[in-house]
Coordinates of C-alpha atoms and ligand atoms in Angstrom, one line a residue:
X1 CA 0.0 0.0 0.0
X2 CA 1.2 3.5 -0.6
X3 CA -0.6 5.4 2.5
X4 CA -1.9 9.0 1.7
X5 CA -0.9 9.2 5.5
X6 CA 1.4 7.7 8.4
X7 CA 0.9 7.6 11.6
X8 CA 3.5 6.9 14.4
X9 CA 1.9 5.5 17.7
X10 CA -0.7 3.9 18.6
X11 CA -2.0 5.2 22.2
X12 CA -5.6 7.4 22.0
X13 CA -4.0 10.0 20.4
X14 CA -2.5 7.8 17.3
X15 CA -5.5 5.6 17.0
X16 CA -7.9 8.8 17.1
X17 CA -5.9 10.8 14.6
X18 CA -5.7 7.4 12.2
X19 CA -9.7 6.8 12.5
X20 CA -10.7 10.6 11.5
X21 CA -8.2 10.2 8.6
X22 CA -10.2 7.1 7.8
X23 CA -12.9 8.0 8.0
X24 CA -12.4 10.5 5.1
X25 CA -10.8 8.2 2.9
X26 CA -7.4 8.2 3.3
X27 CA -5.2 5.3 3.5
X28 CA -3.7 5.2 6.6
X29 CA -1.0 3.6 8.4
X30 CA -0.5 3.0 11.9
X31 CA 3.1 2.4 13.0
X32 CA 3.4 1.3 17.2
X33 CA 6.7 0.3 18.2
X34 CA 5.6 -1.8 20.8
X35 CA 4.0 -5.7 20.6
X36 CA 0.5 -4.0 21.7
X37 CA -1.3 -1.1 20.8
X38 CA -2.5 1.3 23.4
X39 CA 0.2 3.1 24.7
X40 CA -0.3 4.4 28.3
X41 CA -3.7 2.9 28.5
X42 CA -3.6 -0.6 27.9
X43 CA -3.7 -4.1 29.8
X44 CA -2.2 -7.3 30.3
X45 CA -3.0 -10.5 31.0
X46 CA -2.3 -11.6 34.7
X47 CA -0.6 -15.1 34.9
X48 CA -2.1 -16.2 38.3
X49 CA -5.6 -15.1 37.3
X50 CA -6.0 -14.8 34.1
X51 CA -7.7 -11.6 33.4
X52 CA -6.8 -8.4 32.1
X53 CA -5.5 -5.9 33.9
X54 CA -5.1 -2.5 33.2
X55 CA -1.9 -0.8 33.5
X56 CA -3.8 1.9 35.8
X57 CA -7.5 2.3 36.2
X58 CA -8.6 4.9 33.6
X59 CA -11.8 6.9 34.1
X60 CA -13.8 9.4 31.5
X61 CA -15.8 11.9 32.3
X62 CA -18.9 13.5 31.0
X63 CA -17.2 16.3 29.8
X64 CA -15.0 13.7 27.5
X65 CA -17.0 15.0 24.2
X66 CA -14.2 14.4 22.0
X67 CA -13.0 10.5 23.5
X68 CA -17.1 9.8 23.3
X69 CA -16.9 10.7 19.3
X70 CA -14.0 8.8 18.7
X71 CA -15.9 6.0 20.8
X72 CA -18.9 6.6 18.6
X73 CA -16.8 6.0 15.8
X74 CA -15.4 2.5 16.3
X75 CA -19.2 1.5 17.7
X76 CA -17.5 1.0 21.7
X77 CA -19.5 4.2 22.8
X78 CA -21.8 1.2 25.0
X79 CA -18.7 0.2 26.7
X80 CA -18.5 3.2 28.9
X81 CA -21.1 3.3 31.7
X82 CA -22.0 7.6 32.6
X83 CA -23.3 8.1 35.3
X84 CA -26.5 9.8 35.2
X85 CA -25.3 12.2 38.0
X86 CA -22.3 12.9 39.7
X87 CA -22.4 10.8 42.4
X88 CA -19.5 10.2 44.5
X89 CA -18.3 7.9 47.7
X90 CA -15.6 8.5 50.5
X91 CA -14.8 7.2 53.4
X92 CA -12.8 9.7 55.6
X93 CA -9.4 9.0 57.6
X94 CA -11.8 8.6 60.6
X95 CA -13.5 5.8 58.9
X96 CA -16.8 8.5 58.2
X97 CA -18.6 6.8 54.5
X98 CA -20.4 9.9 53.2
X99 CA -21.9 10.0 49.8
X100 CA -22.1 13.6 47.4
X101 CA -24.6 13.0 44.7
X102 CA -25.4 16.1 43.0
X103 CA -29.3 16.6 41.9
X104 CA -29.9 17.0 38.1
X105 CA -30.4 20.9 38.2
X106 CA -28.1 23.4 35.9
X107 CA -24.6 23.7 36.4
X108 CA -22.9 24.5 39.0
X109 CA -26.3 24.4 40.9
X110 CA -26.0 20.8 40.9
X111 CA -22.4 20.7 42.5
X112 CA -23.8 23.5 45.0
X113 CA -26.8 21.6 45.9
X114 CA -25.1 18.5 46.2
X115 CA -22.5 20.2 48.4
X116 CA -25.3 21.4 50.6
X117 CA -26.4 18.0 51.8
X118 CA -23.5 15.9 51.4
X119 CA -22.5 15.3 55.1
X120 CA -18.9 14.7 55.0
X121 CA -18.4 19.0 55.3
X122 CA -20.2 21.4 58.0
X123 CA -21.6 24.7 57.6
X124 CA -18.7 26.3 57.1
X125 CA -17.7 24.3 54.5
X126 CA -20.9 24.4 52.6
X127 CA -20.4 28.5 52.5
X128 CA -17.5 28.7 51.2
X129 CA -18.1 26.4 48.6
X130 CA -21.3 29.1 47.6
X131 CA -18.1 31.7 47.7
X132 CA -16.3 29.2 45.1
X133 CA -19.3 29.0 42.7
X134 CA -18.7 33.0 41.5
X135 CA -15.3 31.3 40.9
X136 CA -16.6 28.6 38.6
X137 CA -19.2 30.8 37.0
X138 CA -16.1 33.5 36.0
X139 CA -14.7 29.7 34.5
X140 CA -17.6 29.4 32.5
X141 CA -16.9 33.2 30.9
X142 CA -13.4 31.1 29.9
X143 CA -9.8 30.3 32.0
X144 CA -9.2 34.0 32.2
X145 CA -5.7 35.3 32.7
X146 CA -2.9 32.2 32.8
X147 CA -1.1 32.2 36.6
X148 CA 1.5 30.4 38.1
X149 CA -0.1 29.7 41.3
X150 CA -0.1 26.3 42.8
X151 CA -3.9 24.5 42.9
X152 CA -3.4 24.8 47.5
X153 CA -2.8 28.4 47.4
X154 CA -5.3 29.4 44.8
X155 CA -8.1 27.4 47.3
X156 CA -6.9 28.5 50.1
X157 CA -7.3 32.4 48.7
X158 CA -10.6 31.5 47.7
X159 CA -11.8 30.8 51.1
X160 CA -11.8 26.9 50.9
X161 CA -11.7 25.2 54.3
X162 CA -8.6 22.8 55.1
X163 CA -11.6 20.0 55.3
X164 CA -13.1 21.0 51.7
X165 CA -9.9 21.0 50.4
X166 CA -8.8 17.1 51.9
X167 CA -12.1 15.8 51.2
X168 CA -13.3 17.1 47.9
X169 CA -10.8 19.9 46.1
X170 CA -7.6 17.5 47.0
X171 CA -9.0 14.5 45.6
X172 CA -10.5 16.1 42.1
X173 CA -7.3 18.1 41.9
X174 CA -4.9 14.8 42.1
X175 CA -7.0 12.7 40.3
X176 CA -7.0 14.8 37.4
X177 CA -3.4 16.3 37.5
X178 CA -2.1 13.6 38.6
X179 CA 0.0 15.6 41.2
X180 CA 0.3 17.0 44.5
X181 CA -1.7 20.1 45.2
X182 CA 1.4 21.8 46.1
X183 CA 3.3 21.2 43.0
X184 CA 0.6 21.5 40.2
X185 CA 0.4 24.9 38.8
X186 CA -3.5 26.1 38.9
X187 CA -4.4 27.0 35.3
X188 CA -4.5 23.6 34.1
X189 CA -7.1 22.8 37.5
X190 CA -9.3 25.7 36.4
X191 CA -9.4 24.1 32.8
X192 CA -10.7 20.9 34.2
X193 CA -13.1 23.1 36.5
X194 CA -14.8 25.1 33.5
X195 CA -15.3 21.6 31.8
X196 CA -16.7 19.7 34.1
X197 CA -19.1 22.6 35.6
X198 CA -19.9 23.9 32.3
X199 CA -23.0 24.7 31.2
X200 CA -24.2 20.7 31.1
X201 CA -24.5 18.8 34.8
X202 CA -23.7 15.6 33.3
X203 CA -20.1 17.1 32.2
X204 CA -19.2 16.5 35.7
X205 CA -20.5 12.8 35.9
X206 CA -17.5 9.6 35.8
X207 CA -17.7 7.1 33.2
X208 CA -16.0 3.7 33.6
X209 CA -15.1 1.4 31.5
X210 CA -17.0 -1.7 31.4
X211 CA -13.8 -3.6 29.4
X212 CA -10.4 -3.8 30.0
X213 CA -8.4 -0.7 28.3
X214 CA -7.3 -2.1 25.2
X215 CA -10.7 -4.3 24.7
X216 CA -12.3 -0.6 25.2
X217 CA -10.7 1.1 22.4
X218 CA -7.4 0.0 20.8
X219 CA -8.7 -3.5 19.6
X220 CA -12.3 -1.5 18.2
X221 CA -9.9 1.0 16.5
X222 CA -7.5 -1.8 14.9
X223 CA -10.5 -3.6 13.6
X224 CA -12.4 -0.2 12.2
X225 CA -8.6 0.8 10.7
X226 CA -8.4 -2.5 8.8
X227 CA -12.1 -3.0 7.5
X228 CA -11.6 0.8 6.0
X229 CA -8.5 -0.6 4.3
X230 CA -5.8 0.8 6.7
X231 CA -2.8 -1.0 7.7
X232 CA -1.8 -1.6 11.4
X233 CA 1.7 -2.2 12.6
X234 CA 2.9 -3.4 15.5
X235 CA 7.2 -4.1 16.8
X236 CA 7.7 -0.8 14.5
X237 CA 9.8 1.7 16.3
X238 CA 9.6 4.7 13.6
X239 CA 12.3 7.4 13.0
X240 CA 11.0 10.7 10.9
X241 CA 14.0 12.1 8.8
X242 CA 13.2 15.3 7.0
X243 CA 15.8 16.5 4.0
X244 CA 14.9 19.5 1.3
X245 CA 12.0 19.7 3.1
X246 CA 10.5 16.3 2.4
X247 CA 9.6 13.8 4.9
X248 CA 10.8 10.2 4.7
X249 CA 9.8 8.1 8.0
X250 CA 12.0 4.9 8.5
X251 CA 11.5 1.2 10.5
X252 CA 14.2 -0.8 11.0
X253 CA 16.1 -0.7 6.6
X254 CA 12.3 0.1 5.1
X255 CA 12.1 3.6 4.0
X256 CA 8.5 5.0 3.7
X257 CA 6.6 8.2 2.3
X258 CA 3.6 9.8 2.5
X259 CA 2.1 13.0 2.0
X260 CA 1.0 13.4 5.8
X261 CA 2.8 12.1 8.5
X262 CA 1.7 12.2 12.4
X263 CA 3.6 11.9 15.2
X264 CA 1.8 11.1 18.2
X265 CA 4.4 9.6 20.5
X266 CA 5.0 11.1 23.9
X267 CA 6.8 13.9 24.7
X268 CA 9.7 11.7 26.4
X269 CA 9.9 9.6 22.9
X270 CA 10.1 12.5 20.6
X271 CA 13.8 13.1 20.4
X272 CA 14.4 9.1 19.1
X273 CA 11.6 9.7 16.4
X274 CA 13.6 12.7 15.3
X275 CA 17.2 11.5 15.7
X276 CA 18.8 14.3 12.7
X277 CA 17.3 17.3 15.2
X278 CA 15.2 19.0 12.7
X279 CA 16.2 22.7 13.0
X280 CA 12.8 23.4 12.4
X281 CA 11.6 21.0 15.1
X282 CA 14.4 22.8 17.8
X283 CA 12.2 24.6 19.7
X284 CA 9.6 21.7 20.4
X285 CA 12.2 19.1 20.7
X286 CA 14.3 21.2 23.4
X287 CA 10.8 21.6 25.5
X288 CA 10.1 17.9 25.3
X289 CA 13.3 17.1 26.2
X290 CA 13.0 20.0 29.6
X291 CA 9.1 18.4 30.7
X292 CA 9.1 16.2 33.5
X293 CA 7.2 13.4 34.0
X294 CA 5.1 12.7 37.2
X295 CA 4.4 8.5 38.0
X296 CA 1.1 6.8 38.8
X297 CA 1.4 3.4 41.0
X298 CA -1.8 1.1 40.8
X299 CA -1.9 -1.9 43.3
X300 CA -4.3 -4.8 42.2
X301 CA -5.8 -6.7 44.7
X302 CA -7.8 -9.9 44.9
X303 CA -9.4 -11.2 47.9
X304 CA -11.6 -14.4 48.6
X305 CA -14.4 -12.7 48.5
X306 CA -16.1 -9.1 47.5
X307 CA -15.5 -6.6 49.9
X308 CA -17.1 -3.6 48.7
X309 CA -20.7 -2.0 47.9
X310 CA -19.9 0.6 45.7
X311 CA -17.6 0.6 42.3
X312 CA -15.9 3.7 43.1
X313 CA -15.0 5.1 46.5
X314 CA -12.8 7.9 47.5
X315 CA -10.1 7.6 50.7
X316 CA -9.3 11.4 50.6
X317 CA -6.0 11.9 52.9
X318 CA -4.9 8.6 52.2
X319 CA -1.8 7.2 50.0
X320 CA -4.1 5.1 47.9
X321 CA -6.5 8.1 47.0
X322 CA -9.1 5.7 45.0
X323 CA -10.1 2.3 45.3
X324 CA -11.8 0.4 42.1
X325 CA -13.8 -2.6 42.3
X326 CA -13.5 -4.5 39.2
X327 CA -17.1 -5.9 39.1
X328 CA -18.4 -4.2 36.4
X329 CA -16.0 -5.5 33.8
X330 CA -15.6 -9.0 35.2
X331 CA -18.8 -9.9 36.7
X332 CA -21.0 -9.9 40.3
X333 CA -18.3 -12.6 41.7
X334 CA -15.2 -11.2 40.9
X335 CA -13.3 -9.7 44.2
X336 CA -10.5 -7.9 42.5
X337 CA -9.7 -4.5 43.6
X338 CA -7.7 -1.4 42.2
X339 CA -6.1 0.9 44.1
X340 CA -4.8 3.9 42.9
X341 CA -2.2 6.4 43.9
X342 CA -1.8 9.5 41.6
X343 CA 1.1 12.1 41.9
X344 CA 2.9 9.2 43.2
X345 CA 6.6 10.7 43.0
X346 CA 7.0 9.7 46.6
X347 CA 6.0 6.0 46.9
X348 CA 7.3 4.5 43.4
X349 CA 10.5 3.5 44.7
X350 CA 9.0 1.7 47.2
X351 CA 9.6 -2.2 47.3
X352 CA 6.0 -4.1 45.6
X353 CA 5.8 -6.1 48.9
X354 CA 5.6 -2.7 50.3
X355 CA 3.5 -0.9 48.1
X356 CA 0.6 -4.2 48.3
X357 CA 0.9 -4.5 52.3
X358 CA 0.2 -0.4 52.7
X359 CA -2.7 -1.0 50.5
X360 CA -4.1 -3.4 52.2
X361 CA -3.7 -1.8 55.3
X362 CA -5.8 1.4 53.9
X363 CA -8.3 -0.8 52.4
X364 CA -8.6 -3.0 55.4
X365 CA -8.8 0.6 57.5
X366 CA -11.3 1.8 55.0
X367 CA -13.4 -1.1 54.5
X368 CA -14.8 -3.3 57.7
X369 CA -15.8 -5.9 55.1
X370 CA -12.2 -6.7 53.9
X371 CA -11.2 -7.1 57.6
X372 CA -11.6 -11.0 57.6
X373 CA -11.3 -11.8 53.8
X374 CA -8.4 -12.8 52.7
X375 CA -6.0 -11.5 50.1
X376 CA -5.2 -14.2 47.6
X377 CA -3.0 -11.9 45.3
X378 CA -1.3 -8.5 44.8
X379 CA -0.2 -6.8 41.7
X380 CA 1.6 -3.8 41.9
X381 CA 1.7 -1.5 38.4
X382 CA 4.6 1.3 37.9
X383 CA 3.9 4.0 35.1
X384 CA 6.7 6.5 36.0
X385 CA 6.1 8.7 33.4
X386 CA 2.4 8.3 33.2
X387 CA 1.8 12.0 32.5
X388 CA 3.9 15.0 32.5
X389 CA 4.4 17.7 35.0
X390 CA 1.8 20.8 35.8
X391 CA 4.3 22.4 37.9
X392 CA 5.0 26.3 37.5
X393 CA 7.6 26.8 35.1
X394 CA 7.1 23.5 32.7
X395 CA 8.0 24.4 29.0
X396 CA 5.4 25.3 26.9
X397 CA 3.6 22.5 24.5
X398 CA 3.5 22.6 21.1
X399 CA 0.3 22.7 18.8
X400 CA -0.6 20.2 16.1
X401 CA 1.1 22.1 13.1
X402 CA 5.2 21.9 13.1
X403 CA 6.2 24.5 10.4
X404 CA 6.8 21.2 8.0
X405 CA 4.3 21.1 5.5
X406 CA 2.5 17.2 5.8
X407 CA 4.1 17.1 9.2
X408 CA 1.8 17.0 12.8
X409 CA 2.1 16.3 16.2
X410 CA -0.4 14.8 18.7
X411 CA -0.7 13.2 21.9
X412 CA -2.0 14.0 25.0
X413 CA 1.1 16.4 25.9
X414 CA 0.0 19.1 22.9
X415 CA -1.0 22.2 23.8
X416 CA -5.5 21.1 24.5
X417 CA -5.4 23.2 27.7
X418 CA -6.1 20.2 29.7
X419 CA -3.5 17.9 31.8
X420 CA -2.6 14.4 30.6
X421 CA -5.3 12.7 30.1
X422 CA -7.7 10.8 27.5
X423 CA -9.3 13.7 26.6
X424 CA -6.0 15.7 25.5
X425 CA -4.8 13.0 24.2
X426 CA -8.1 12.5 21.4
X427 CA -8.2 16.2 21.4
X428 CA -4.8 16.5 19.7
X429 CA -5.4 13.3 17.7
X430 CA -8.7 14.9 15.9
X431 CA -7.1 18.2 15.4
X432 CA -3.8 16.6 13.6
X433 CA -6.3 15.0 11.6
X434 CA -8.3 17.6 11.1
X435 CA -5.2 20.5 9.7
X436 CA -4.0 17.3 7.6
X437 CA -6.8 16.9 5.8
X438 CA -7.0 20.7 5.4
X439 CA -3.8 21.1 4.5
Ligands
FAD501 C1 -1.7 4.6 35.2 C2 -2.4 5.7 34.4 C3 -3.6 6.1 34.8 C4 -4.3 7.1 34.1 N1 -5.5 7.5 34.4 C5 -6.2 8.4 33.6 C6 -7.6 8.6 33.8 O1 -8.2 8.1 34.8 N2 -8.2 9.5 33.0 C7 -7.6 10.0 31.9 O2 -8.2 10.7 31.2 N3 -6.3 9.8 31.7 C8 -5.6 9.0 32.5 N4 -4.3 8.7 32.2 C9 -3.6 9.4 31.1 C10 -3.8 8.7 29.8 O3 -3.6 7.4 29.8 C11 -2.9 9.4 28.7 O4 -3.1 10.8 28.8 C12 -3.2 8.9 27.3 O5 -3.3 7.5 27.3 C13 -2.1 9.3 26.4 O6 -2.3 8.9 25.1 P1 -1.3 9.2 23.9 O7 -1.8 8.6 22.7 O8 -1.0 10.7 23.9 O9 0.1 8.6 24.4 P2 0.5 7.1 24.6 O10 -0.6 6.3 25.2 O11 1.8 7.1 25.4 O12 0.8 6.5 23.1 C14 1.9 6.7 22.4 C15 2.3 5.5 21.6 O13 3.5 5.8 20.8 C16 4.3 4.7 20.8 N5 5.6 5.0 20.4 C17 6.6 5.7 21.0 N6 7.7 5.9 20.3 C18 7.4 5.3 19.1 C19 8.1 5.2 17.8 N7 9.3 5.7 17.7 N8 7.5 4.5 16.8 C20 6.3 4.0 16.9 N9 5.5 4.1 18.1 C21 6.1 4.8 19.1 C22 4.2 4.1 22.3 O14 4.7 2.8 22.3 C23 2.7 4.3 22.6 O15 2.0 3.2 22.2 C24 -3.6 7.7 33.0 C25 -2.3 7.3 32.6 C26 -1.7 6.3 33.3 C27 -0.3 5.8 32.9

């Protein structure tokens, strides 16, 4: 085949960008230097068990209009379960289970009146949250001027209580930078804010996946690739080489051509897909090279029995900040747990043994039910670079066009506004797509 395009990667934003190219009838193919497509959301089989396990639980939400058109796309939209309202479990350090569940009334009334009844917060609490919603209406009117304050200071000079902050700012804030409050810089936070308490309540509402992360999307988009006569590629590490100001992208002795070529590796894989250091690449390469990377650790857990009511629970304060219950992709009798810890930096040297007993610990402190069951395995799931830094003073990203005529970027780390997530990542894979096919 002689592609009209060539895409390098095959995580959201590859797959996303190859699909929209597709889908207007260019020939497109998919280069992924690994055995399995899917990038930084994927899954594996677990010997002992058998099932597949994601490399870190993944959730969507409401807001995710771009992932839920690429979804639409490959026909897996059904294999994400919305909630029809944001609805949302903790259990406190003190062992206190509360539940916020926010009515179905405009935006942000819904998060207000939820607020107002949720019982983990007192009066005070619930006040200053009515101070924050002037806040999140000014987010509605747009970001609004770009500042290098961290996510705890910004609260804490809009009145937020220490306790709003640990039990619900803290936990939306990690969660979706994946980093510690007092690192993450607060422009990207209020970019998630104005999302998710936009104009529509459901923006707000989680959607999990109902199959393992690869049977979710990567598998749906292979098979849509290759009925609309696309090729996909796996254990193909591409190099881009650019000369006279045409682009020639090499695997292993083939050379290859194509009058559109996409990029949409990471930022921390950049530099070995452009090993000749295009000078008209210098600027985005050097800030690629200068972004750090912030780690994820996910601890699996299965126990002889189910130890949990709910499918999602929040332990605000707590190392493992989220804990999974794996029943709605693998069935009423499954006891498998995932716990999560975001902006991790400070635990992912820590021994698995370790990381699985601390887990337990919290889940066992958490949850009276998993008191007296017993643990019959523990996984334990490193992504060190599983997105890159928020912090004040990161480099700036790059957009989708690179100065080289036919050549994009994409992937979750291009300039969307958002942090490093699903979202980003489709965004930037549907605008590639979208100035290629304009080009
Ligand atoms: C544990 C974990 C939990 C997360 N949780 C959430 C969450 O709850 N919600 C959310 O929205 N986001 C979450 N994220 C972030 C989300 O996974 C990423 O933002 C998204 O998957 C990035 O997609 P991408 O396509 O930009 O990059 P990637 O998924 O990294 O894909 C890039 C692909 O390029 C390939 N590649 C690299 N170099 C080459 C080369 N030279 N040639 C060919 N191929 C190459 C790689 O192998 C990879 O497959 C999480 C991430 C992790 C790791």
């Amino acid at each position: 085949m002689n592609p009209d395009a060539i895409v390098i990667g095959a995580g959201f934003a590859g797959l996303s960008a190859a699909t929209a190219l597709c889908e207007r009838g260019l020939r497109v193919l998919v280069l992924e230097a690994r055995p399995t497509l899917g990038g930084r959301a994927t899954a594996f089989t677990d010997p002992a068990t058998g099932e597949r396990v994601d490399n870190g639980q993944h959730v969507l939400f409401g807001c995710y209009d771009e992932t839920f058109l690429f979804l639409r796309r490959l026909g897996a939209e059904s294999l994400v379960s919305v909630q029809p309202q944001l609805t949302v479990e903790t259990i406190d350090r003190d062992g206190r289970r509360s539940r916020l569940k926010c009515p179905v009334l405009p935006s942000p009334l819904h998060l207000i009146a939820g607020l107002m009844t949720w019982d983990a917060i007192g009066w005070r609490d619930r006040l200053a949250v009515i101070r924050m919603g002037g806040a999140i209406r000014d987010l509605q009117r747009g970001p609004g001027a770009v500042t290098e304050e961290t996510v705890r200071a910004w609260l804490e000079r809009h009145g937020q209580t220490p306790r709003l902050i640990e039990v619900l700012w803290e936990p939306l804030a990690v969660a979706a930078l994946n980093q510690s409050i007092d690192d993450a810089a607060v422009a990207t936070f209020l970019s998630v804010l104005g999302r998710m308490f936009g104009r529509d309540p459901l923006s707000a509402s989680l959607a999990l996946p109902l199959k393992p992360l690869d049977e979710l999307y990567a598998i749906p988009a292979r098979h849509y690739l290759e009925r609309m006569g696309g090729i996909v590629e796996t254990n193909a590490a591409a190099r881009v080489h650019i000369s006279n100001g045409s682009i020639e992208v090499s695997v292993g002795d083939r050379r290859l051509t194509a009058p559109v070529v996409v990029s949409a590796v990471p930022w921390f894989a950049l530099v070995d897909v452009f090993p000749d250091r295009p000078s008209a690449l210098a600027s985005i390469l050097e800030a690629a090279a200068g972004t750090q990377a912030s780690p994820i650790v996910t601890v699996n857990l299965w126990f002889d029995r189910v130890v949990t009511d709910g499918m999602l629970v929040g332990l605000p304060g707590r190392t493992w900040q989220w804990v999974f219950d794996k029943r709605m992709v693998f069935g009423e009798q499954a006891s498998h747990l995932s716990l999560v810890s975001s902006g991790a930096a400070s635990i992912v040297v820590r021994g698995n043994e370790d990381l699985i007993n601390s887990a337990v610990d919290e889940v066992r402190a958490a949850l009276p039910s998993a008191r007296s069951a017993v643990l019959t395995r523990g996984v334990v799931v490193r992504e060190r670079r599983a997105t890159f830094s928020v912090a004040p003073g990161q480099p700036r990203r790059p957009g989708v066009r690179t100065g080289i005529p036919g050549l994009f970027l994409a992937g979750d780390w291009i300039d969307s506004g958002l942090p490093a997530t699903i979202e980003s990542a489709v965004w930037s894979g549907h605008r590639a797509a979208e100035a290629a096919l304009n080009r």
